[in-house]
Amino acid sequence: MKIPVVENVLKANDALATENRLLLDEKNIRAINIMSAPGSGKTTLLQKTIEDLKGELRCGVLVGDLQTTRDAERLETSGAPVVQINTGRGCHLDAMQVAQGLRSLDLDAIDLLFIENVGNMVCPAGFDLGEHYRAILLSIPEGDDKVAKYPTLFQKADVVLLTKIDLSLVLHFRVQQVREDLAALQAKVPFIELSTVKQQNLEEWYGWLRSIAGGTMTG
Ligand code: MG
Ligand code: ZN
């Protein structure tokens, strides 16, 4: 049995997502939808990234959470423009919320827009927000079986970031398992193992960001 309501909701979302992308293109902004489970280090990585790229790339953030403005407050200390979107009971961001968030940002003052999605490995993958790229985080404490368990999310990735790698030995995390599971999904995307705390391999992530931002300049 088909459920037309769900189909219509997704169609409306896709139309709005396309509008968002057109607006971002017009303003020469590259947008990255950051998705992961709660607690994988999205906000911490963004704080560090924005600070380290200061003076080079002008970053802005839309951050989605069910409640609180805590992530926005953390991110604002970096000096970047930040808009918190509270979704209430909603467990993912949708294109309408992003459209509203975009209205609160000075789009002429941004090169890279990070959209930190609500921490959730399931439905955020089903909602196009108008982004150009999707970065998926997986942290060591979550376990090395998550790519196989949540394939839809990882299939959509343009880059996969394995975070908190400073904990991999103590938690007996098998990185090779993750590599094999990604290969099985045909996810031929950059796979970056990093630690924000120990400042490991952050340059690799920044290099990826520079490469996509560079695309903006020629566009
Ligand atoms: Mg967060
Ligand atoms: Zn949801």
Tab-separated table of C-alpha atoms and ligand atoms in Angstrom:
chain	number	residue	atom	x	y	z
A	1	MET	CA	0.000	0.000	0.000
A	2	LYS	CA	1.247	3.460	-0.878
A	3	ILE	CA	1.131	6.304	1.582
A	4	PRO	CA	0.553	9.441	-0.499
A	5	VAL	CA	0.903	11.861	2.427
A	6	VAL	CA	4.537	10.889	2.960
A	7	GLU	CA	5.229	11.206	-0.759
A	8	ASN	CA	3.733	14.689	-0.871
A	9	VAL	CA	5.706	15.821	2.151
A	10	LEU	CA	8.918	14.680	0.518
A	11	LYS	CA	7.987	16.309	-2.799
A	12	ALA	CA	7.311	19.636	-1.088
A	13	ASN	CA	10.593	19.299	0.776
A	14	ASP	CA	12.517	18.607	-2.439
A	15	ALA	CA	11.034	21.665	-4.134
A	16	LEU	CA	12.077	23.888	-1.244
A	17	ALA	CA	15.511	22.263	-1.136
A	18	THR	CA	15.990	23.129	-4.797
A	19	GLU	CA	15.089	26.747	-4.043
A	20	ASN	CA	17.579	26.816	-1.171
A	21	ARG	CA	20.319	25.456	-3.437
A	22	LEU	CA	19.565	28.044	-6.130
A	23	LEU	CA	19.821	30.832	-3.567
A	24	LEU	CA	23.110	29.457	-2.233
A	25	ASP	CA	24.482	29.123	-5.780
A	26	GLU	CA	23.510	32.700	-6.525
A	27	LYS	CA	25.460	33.813	-3.453
A	28	ASN	CA	28.458	31.574	-4.289
A	29	ILE	CA	28.063	29.627	-1.056
A	30	ARG	CA	28.909	25.944	-0.719
A	31	ALA	CA	26.705	24.220	1.852
A	32	ILE	CA	27.545	21.038	3.742
A	33	ASN	CA	24.942	19.012	5.594
A	34	ILE	CA	26.670	17.486	8.638
A	35	MET	CA	24.973	14.333	9.868
A	36	SER	CA	25.690	11.811	12.610
A	37	ALA	CA	24.411	10.317	15.844
A	38	PRO	CA	24.231	12.619	18.880
A	39	GLY	CA	27.564	13.034	20.613
A	40	SER	CA	29.850	12.198	17.715
A	41	GLY	CA	31.499	15.604	17.870
A	42	LYS	CA	29.781	17.686	15.185
A	43	THR	CA	29.725	20.935	17.148
A	44	THR	CA	33.242	20.481	18.525
A	45	LEU	CA	34.627	19.833	15.052
A	46	LEU	CA	32.823	22.868	13.646
A	47	GLN	CA	34.118	25.128	16.448
A	48	LYS	CA	37.676	24.053	15.709
A	49	THR	CA	37.219	24.218	11.937
A	50	ILE	CA	35.804	27.741	11.928
A	51	GLU	CA	38.596	29.000	14.170
A	52	ASP	CA	41.338	27.345	12.128
A	53	LEU	CA	39.971	28.600	8.794
A	54	LYS	CA	39.444	32.141	10.057
A	55	GLY	CA	40.838	34.698	7.642
A	56	GLU	CA	40.752	32.147	4.833
A	57	LEU	CA	37.158	30.991	4.434
A	58	ARG	CA	34.165	32.825	5.824
A	59	CYS	CA	31.999	30.221	7.551
A	60	GLY	CA	28.395	30.381	8.717
A	61	VAL	CA	26.377	27.768	10.589
A	62	LEU	CA	22.784	26.670	10.803
A	63	VAL	CA	22.511	24.306	13.738
A	64	GLY	CA	19.548	22.065	14.401
A	65	ASP	CA	18.632	20.683	17.801
A	66	LEU	CA	15.372	19.624	19.415
A	67	GLN	CA	15.822	22.043	22.325
A	68	THR	CA	18.319	24.578	23.718
A	69	THR	CA	20.643	27.081	22.082
A	70	ARG	CA	23.725	25.501	23.625
A	71	ASP	CA	25.355	24.515	20.353
A	72	ALA	CA	24.765	27.966	18.859
A	73	GLU	CA	26.297	29.571	21.945
A	74	ARG	CA	29.372	27.344	21.644
A	75	LEU	CA	29.707	28.098	17.943
A	76	GLU	CA	29.216	31.848	18.343
A	77	THR	CA	32.436	32.086	20.344
A	78	SER	CA	34.226	31.434	17.043
A	79	GLY	CA	32.885	34.754	15.751
A	80	ALA	CA	31.008	33.139	12.851
A	81	PRO	CA	27.360	33.938	12.165
A	82	VAL	CA	25.254	31.166	13.715
A	83	VAL	CA	21.538	30.481	13.631
A	84	GLN	CA	20.000	27.908	15.963
A	85	ILE	CA	16.979	26.055	14.643
A	86	ASN	CA	14.950	24.326	17.363
A	87	THR	CA	12.936	21.507	15.881
A	88	GLY	CA	10.865	20.807	19.020
A	89	ARG	CA	10.036	17.146	18.654
A	90	GLY	CA	11.350	16.948	15.086
A	91	CYS	CA	14.243	14.534	14.790
A	92	HIS	CA	15.732	16.007	11.580
A	93	LEU	CA	16.023	19.309	9.754
A	94	ASP	CA	13.869	19.929	6.703
A	95	ALA	CA	14.238	22.333	3.793
A	96	MET	CA	11.610	24.726	5.160
A	97	GLN	CA	13.545	25.203	8.402
A	98	VAL	CA	16.743	25.761	6.451
A	99	ALA	CA	14.989	28.317	4.211
A	100	GLN	CA	13.923	30.213	7.331
A	101	GLY	CA	17.427	29.971	8.786
A	102	LEU	CA	18.953	31.341	5.584
A	103	ARG	CA	16.808	34.467	5.938
A	104	SER	CA	18.543	35.224	9.239
A	105	LEU	CA	22.056	35.091	7.754
A	106	ASP	CA	23.960	37.686	5.723
A	107	LEU	CA	24.588	35.480	2.696
A	108	ASP	CA	27.018	37.970	1.173
A	109	ALA	CA	29.354	37.416	4.118
A	110	ILE	CA	29.665	33.617	3.856
A	111	ASP	CA	31.698	31.250	1.647
A	112	LEU	CA	30.985	27.979	3.444
A	113	LEU	CA	27.725	27.147	5.172
A	114	PHE	CA	27.713	24.278	7.630
A	115	ILE	CA	24.292	22.854	8.381
A	116	GLU	CA	24.624	20.825	11.572
A	117	ASN	CA	21.681	18.438	11.450
A	118	VAL	CA	19.870	17.019	14.474
A	119	GLY	CA	21.844	14.114	15.921
A	120	ASN	CA	20.157	11.072	14.377
A	121	MET	CA	21.432	8.403	12.008
A	122	VAL	CA	18.105	7.581	10.392
A	123	CYS	CA	15.762	10.184	8.906
A	124	PRO	CA	18.082	13.170	8.262
A	125	ALA	CA	19.399	11.170	5.301
A	126	GLY	CA	15.927	11.270	3.725
A	127	PHE	CA	15.602	15.067	3.651
A	128	ASP	CA	17.393	17.173	1.072
A	129	LEU	CA	18.056	20.580	2.626
A	130	GLY	CA	19.485	22.231	-0.452
A	131	GLU	CA	23.068	21.418	0.497
A	132	HIS	CA	25.807	20.659	-2.023
A	133	TYR	CA	27.676	18.100	0.067
A	134	ARG	CA	27.043	15.709	2.922
A	135	ALA	CA	29.609	15.021	5.610
A	136	ILE	CA	28.880	12.043	7.853
A	137	LEU	CA	30.597	11.676	11.206
A	138	LEU	CA	31.113	8.430	13.053
A	139	SER	CA	32.890	8.517	16.406
A	140	ILE	CA	34.958	5.739	17.931
A	141	PRO	CA	32.705	5.257	21.034
A	142	GLU	CA	29.723	4.452	18.766
A	143	GLY	CA	31.319	1.212	17.639
A	144	ASP	CA	32.701	-0.150	14.370
A	145	ASP	CA	29.434	-1.767	13.240
A	146	LYS	CA	27.515	1.425	12.457
A	147	VAL	CA	28.214	1.708	8.732
A	148	ALA	CA	26.689	-1.717	8.186
A	149	LYS	CA	23.737	-0.930	10.464
A	150	TYR	CA	22.895	2.498	8.984
A	151	PRO	CA	23.793	2.070	5.317
A	152	THR	CA	21.357	4.709	4.005
A	153	LEU	CA	23.160	7.482	5.818
A	154	PHE	CA	26.619	6.432	4.685
A	155	GLN	CA	25.519	5.842	1.098
A	156	LYS	CA	24.691	9.552	0.881
A	157	ALA	CA	28.107	10.682	2.104
A	158	ASP	CA	30.504	12.861	0.144
A	159	VAL	CA	33.035	12.559	2.931
A	160	VAL	CA	33.122	10.286	6.002
A	161	LEU	CA	34.863	11.531	9.125
A	162	LEU	CA	35.886	9.048	11.792
A	163	THR	CA	36.148	11.202	14.922
A	164	LYS	CA	37.733	10.742	18.375
A	165	ILE	CA	40.389	8.412	16.944
A	166	ASP	CA	42.480	9.069	20.051
A	167	LEU	CA	40.093	6.574	21.745
A	168	SER	CA	40.412	3.780	19.184
A	169	LEU	CA	42.952	1.654	21.065
A	170	VAL	CA	41.230	1.764	24.426
A	171	LEU	CA	37.849	0.912	22.858
A	172	HIS	CA	39.227	-1.803	20.534
A	173	PHE	CA	37.711	-0.128	17.516
A	174	ARG	CA	38.411	-1.891	14.221
A	175	VAL	CA	38.914	0.813	11.604
A	176	GLN	CA	39.368	-1.860	8.957
A	177	GLN	CA	35.793	-3.022	9.573
A	178	VAL	CA	34.519	0.467	8.780
A	179	ARG	CA	36.648	0.639	5.628
A	180	GLU	CA	35.314	-2.732	4.463
A	181	ASP	CA	31.695	-1.788	5.196
A	182	LEU	CA	32.077	1.486	3.300
A	183	ALA	CA	33.614	-0.388	0.370
A	184	ALA	CA	30.658	-2.793	0.392
A	185	LEU	CA	28.321	0.199	0.035
A	186	GLN	CA	30.342	1.428	-2.961
A	187	ALA	CA	30.916	4.572	-0.929
A	188	LYS	CA	34.042	5.737	-2.745
A	189	VAL	CA	34.426	8.896	-0.734
A	190	PRO	CA	37.252	10.454	1.245
A	191	PHE	CA	37.551	8.751	4.634
A	192	ILE	CA	39.312	10.905	7.195
A	193	GLU	CA	40.307	9.654	10.644
A	194	LEU	CA	40.679	12.585	12.986
A	195	SER	CA	40.797	13.810	16.543
A	196	THR	CA	39.865	17.346	17.486
A	197	VAL	CA	41.279	16.974	21.000
A	198	LYS	CA	44.653	15.677	19.805
A	199	GLN	CA	44.549	17.802	16.646
A	200	GLN	CA	45.144	14.761	14.434
A	201	ASN	CA	44.529	14.882	10.663
A	202	LEU	CA	42.497	18.068	10.803
A	203	GLU	CA	44.490	19.372	7.836
A	204	GLU	CA	43.069	16.586	5.698
A	205	TRP	CA	39.527	17.766	6.499
A	206	TYR	CA	40.481	21.379	5.857
A	207	GLY	CA	41.990	20.327	2.536
A	208	TRP	CA	38.687	18.766	1.541
A	209	LEU	CA	36.846	21.952	2.548
A	210	ARG	CA	39.298	24.087	0.564
A	211	SER	CA	38.771	21.880	-2.469
A	212	ILE	CA	34.994	22.322	-2.450
A	213	ALA	CA	35.184	26.024	-1.603
A	214	GLY	CA	37.624	26.427	-4.487
A	215	GLY	CA	34.888	25.188	-6.743
A	216	THR	CA	32.871	28.224	-5.732
A	217	MET	CA	35.477	30.712	-6.907
A	218	THR	CA	35.486	29.434	-10.468
A	219	GLY	CA	31.690	29.156	-10.539
B	1	MG	MG	25.825	19.561	18.181
B	2	ZN	ZN	13.369	12.692	11.806
